[in-house]
Short mmCIF file of C-alpha atoms in Angstrom, two decimals:
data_model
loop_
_atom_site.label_atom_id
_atom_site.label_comp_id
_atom_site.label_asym_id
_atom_site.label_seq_id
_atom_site.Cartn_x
_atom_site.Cartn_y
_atom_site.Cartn_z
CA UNK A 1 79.20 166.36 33.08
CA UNK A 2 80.47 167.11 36.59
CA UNK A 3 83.28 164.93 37.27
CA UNK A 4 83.82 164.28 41.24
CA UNK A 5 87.51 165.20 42.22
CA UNK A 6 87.41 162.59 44.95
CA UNK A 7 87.05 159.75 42.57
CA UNK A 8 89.81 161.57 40.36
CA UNK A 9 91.80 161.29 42.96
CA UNK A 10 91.46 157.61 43.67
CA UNK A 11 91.86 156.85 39.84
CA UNK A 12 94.84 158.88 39.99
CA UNK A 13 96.23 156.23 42.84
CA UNK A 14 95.02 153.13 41.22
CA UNK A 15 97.10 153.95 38.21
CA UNK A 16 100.12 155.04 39.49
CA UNK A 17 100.35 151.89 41.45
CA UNK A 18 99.31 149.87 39.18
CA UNK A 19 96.90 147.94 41.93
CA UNK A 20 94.02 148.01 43.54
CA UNK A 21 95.07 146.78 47.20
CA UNK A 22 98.19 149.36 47.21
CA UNK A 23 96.37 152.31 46.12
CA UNK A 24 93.98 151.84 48.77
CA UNK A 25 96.41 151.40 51.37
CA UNK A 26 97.60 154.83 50.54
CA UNK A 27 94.67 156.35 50.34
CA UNK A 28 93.40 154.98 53.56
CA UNK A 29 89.94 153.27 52.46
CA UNK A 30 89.25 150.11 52.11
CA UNK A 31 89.77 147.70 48.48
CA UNK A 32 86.02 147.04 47.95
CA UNK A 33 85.27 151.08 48.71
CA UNK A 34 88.06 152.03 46.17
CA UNK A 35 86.68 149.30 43.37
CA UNK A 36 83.37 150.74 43.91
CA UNK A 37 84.46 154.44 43.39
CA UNK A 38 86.30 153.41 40.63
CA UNK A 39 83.69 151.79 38.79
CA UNK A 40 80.67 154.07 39.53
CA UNK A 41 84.03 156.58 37.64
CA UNK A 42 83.66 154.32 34.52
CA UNK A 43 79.54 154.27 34.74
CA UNK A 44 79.67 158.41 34.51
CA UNK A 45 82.52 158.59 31.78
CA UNK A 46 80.96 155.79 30.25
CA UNK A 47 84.47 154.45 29.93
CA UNK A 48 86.65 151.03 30.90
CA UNK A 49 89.95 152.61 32.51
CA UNK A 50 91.53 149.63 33.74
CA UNK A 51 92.31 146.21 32.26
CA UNK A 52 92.37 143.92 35.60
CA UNK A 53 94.55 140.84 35.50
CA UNK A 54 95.73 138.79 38.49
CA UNK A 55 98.86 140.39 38.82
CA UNK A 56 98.46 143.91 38.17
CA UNK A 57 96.12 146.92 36.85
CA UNK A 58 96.92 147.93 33.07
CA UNK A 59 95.21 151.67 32.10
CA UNK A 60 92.84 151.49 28.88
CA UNK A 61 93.68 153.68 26.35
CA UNK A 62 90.73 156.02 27.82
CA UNK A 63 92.19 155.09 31.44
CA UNK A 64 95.90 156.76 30.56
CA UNK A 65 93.91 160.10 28.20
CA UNK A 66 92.27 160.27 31.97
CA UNK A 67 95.34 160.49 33.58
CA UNK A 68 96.95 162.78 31.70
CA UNK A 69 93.85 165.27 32.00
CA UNK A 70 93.23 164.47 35.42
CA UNK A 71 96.55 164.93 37.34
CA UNK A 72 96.60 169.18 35.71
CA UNK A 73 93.02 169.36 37.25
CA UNK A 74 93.15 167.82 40.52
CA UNK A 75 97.12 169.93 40.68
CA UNK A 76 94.59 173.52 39.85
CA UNK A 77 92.18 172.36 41.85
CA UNK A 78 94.63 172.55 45.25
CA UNK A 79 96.24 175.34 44.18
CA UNK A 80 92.79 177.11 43.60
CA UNK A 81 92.41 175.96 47.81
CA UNK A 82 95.73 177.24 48.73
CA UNK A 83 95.08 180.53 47.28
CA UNK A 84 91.44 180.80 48.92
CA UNK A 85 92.45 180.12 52.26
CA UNK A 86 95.22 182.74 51.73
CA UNK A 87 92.67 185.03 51.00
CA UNK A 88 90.46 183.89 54.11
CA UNK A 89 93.38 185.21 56.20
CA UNK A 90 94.23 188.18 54.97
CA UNK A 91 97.51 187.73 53.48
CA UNK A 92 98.30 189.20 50.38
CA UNK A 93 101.43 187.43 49.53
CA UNK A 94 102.76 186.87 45.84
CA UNK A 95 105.56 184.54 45.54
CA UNK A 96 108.16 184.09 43.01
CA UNK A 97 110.11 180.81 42.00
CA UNK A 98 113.32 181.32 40.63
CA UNK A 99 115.71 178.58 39.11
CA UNK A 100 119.85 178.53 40.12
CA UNK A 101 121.57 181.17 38.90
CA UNK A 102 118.88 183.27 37.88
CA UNK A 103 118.87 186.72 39.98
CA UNK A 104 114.97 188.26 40.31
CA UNK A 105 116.44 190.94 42.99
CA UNK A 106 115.65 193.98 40.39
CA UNK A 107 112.58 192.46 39.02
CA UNK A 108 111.02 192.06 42.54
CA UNK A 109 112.21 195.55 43.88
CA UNK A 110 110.38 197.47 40.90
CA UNK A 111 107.27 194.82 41.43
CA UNK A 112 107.71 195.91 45.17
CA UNK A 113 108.16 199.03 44.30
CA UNK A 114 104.73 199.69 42.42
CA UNK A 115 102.39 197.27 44.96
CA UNK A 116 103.65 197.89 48.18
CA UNK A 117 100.72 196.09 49.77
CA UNK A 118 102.26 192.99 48.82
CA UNK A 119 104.49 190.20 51.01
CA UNK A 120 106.49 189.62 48.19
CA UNK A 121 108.35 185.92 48.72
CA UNK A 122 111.19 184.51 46.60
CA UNK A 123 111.77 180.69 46.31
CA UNK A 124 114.32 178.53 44.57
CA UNK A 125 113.14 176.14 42.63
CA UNK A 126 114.64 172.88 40.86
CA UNK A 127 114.18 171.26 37.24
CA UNK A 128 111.93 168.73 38.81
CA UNK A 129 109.85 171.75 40.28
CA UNK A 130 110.13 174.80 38.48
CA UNK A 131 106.22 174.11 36.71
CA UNK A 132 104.95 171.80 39.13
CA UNK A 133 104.80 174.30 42.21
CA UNK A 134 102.71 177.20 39.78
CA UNK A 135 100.09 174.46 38.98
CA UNK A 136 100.12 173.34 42.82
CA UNK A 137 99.87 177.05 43.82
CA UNK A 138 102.68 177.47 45.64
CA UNK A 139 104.22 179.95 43.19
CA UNK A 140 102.44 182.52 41.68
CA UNK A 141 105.04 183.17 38.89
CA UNK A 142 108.34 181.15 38.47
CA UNK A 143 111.70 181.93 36.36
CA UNK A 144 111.35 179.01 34.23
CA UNK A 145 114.22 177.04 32.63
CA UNK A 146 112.82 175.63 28.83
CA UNK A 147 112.33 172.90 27.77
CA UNK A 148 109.02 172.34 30.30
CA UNK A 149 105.43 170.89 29.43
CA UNK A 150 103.91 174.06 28.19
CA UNK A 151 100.49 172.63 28.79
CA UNK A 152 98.24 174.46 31.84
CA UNK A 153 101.11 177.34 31.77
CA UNK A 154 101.37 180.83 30.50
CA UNK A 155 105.12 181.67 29.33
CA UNK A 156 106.52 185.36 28.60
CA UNK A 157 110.35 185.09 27.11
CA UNK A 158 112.98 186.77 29.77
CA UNK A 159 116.49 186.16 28.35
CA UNK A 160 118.81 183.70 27.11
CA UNK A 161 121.95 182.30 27.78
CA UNK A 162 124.51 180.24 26.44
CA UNK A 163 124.88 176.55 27.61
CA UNK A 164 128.50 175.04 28.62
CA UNK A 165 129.62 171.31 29.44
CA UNK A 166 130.56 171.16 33.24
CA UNK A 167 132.93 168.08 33.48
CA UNK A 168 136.08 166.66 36.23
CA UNK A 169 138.97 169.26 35.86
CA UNK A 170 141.11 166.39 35.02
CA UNK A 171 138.63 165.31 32.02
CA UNK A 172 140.33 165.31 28.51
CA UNK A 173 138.31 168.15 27.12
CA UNK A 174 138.64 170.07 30.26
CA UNK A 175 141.33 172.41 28.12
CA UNK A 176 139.05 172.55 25.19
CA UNK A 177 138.43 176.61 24.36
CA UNK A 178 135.25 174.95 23.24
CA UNK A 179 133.63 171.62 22.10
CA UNK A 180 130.53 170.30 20.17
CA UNK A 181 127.90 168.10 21.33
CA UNK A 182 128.59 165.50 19.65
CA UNK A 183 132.30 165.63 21.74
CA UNK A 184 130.14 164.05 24.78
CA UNK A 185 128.65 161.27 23.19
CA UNK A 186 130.14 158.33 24.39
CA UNK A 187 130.37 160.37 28.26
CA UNK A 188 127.98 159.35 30.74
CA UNK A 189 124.72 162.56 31.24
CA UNK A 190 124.36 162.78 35.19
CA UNK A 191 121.06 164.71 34.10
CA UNK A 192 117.24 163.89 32.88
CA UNK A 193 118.41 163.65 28.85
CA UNK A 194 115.13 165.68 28.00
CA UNK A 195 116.78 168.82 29.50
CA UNK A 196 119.32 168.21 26.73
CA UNK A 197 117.70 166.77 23.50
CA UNK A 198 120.79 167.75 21.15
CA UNK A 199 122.60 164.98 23.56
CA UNK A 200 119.61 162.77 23.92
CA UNK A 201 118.93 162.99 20.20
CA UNK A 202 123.22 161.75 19.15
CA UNK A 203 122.63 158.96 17.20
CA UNK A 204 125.40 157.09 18.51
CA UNK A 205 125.88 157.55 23.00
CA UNK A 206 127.85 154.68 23.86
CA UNK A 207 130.47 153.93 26.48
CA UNK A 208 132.55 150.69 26.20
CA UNK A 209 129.46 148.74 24.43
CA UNK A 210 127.01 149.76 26.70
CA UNK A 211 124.56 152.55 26.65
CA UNK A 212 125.28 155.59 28.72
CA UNK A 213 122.03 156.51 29.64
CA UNK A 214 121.32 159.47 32.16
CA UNK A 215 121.60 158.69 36.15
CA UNK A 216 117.82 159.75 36.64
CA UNK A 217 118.24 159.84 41.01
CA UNK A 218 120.59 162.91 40.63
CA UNK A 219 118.32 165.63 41.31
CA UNK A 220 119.82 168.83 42.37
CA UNK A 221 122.77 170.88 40.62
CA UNK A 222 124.90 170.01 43.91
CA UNK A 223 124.66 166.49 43.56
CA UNK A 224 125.11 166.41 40.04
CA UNK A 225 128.54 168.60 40.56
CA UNK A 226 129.69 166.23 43.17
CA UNK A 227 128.91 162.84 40.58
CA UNK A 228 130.90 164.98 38.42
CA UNK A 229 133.57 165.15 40.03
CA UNK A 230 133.67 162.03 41.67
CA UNK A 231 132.45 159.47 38.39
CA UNK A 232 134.20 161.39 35.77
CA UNK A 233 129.56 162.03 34.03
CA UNK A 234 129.20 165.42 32.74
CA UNK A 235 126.41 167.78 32.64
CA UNK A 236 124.85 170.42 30.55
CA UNK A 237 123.82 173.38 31.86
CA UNK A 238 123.10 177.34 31.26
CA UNK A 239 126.43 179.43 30.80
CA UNK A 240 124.90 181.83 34.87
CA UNK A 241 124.07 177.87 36.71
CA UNK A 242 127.69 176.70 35.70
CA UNK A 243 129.05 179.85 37.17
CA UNK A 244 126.78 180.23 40.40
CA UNK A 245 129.01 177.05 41.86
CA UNK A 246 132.71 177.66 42.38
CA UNK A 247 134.67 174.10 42.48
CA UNK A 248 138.55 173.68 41.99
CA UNK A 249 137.40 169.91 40.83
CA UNK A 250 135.15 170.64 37.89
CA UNK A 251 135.49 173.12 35.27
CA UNK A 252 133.07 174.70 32.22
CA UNK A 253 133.22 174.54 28.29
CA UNK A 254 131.29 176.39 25.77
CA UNK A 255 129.24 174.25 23.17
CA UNK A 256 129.29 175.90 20.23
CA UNK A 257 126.83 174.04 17.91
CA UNK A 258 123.53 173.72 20.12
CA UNK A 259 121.05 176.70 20.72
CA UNK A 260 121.17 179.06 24.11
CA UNK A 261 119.21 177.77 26.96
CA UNK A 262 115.68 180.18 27.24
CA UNK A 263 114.60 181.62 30.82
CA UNK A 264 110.74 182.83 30.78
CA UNK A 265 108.45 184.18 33.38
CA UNK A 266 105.39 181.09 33.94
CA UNK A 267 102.14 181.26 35.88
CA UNK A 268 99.27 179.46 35.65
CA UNK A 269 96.82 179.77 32.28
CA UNK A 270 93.69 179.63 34.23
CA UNK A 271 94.96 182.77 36.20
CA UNK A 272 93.37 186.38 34.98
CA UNK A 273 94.94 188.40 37.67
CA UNK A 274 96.64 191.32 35.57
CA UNK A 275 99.45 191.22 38.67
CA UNK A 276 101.16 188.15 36.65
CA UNK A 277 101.76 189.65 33.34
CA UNK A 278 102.92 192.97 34.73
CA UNK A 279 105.40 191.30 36.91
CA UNK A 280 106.54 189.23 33.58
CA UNK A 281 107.11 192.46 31.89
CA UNK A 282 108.93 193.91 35.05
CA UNK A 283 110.97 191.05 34.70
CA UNK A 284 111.97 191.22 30.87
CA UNK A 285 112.87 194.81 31.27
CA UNK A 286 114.70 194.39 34.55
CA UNK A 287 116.57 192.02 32.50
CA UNK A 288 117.26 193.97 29.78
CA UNK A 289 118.88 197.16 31.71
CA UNK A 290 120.68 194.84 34.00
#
């Protein structure tokens, strides 16, 4: 069956709005064109993906197994674009992502080094888009920070590192030689708690009655640092990232019950160009002598 990537694309928009009238107004058509392409969707899968009330559009159990296949497809299918019309002009460019406080200098002067005809890029990347820019194509390897969604990837091991509580240089573990996770339950996670499942998994995270849940808008390291040292949260984070930012106002403790935080080499699965494992093993043994 050949499914149309256009009509992939609307279903995509229906369901993250959750209606028909908004999705179209960001896709630009009209509401009866986008019901139309949505049901001639359902005729070819043979498949009801929406439950349509008066108030809003539900997904049918096929409608969210859809989604969750469809959003990896449409993400390879634009990166497979990106990299043709690279091609189309000539430009041989491979670029690497590379998390905060992860240095890829040796590793991309010995890939350099053996494939000169290369434009070889570096770009820093964040938790939120570490994976998401090698299945868009705009990286064709990134230094990955685990946990990520393994699925559509290819992961080689680099290194590991310990992780270390970051918290306000006034906090009361702040003179701690070291701590255990449990220490920070009832402390407030200025961080996405699935980067941190030994916290997110406590059985007991409670401050004052109420649940200290994470402060999902935070999204860069600098932000976080500044929450910490402005709200009193605290944040988990690899032993090199903790280090990278010097602040009078915060300080780092070793946790010495959860595992080391893993940094791999990612690309793309559906990629067979033997430049992406090479560079991977550059990378592990760059590590390894440095």
């Amino acid at each position: 069956m050949d499914v149309d990537l256009r009509k992939l694309r609307y279903f995509v928009a229906v369901a993250e709005e959750s209606h028909f009238g908004r999705a179209a107004e960001r896709l630009h058509i009209t509401q009866p064109v986008l019901s139309r392409q949505i049901r001639a969707l359902e005729g070819e899968l043979g498949a009801q993906l929406f439950s349509r009330g008066k108030q809003s559009t539900e997904l049918t159990g096929a409608g969210r197994q859809l989604l969750e296949d469809a959003r990896p497809l449409l993400a390879s299918a634009q990166a497979l674009g990106r990299r043709v019309q690279r091609a189309a002009r000539g430009a041989s460019v491979f670029t690497v992502g590379f998390m905060p406080g992860i240095t890829v200098t040796r590793a991309v002067r010995e890939f350099t080094a053996r494939h000169p005809e290369l434009d070889l890029q570096v770009v820093r990347t964040s938790w939120d888009t570490q994976v998401r820019a090698v299945h868009e194509g705009v990286l064709d390897v990134s230094f990955v920070r685990l946990p990520v969604d393994h699925r559509g990837l290819t992961l080689r091991p680099v290194f590991r590192e310990p992780r270390v509580a970051v918290l306000p240089a006034h906090h009361r573990l702040a003179g701690k030689q070291s701590l255990g996770i449990a220490d920070l339950a009832a402390e407030r996670l200025l961080q996405d708690p699935d980067a941190v499942p030994e916290w997110r998994d406590l059985p007991d995270r409670r401050v004052d009655g109420e649940d200290a849940g994470p402060v999902a808008a935070f999204r860069s390291v600098e932000e976080k640092l500044e929450h910490v040292a402005l709200s009193g949260g605290v944040l988990v984070l690899p032993l090199s990232t903790a280090t990278y930012y010097t602040r009078t106002d915060v300080v780092h403790v070793a946790i010495d019950d959860i595992g080391p935080n893993e940094v791999c080499v990612a690309w793309s699965a559906d990629r067979n160009s033997p430049l992406l494992p090479e560079f991977a093993e550059i990378a592990a043994i760059a590590v390894t002598q440095g």
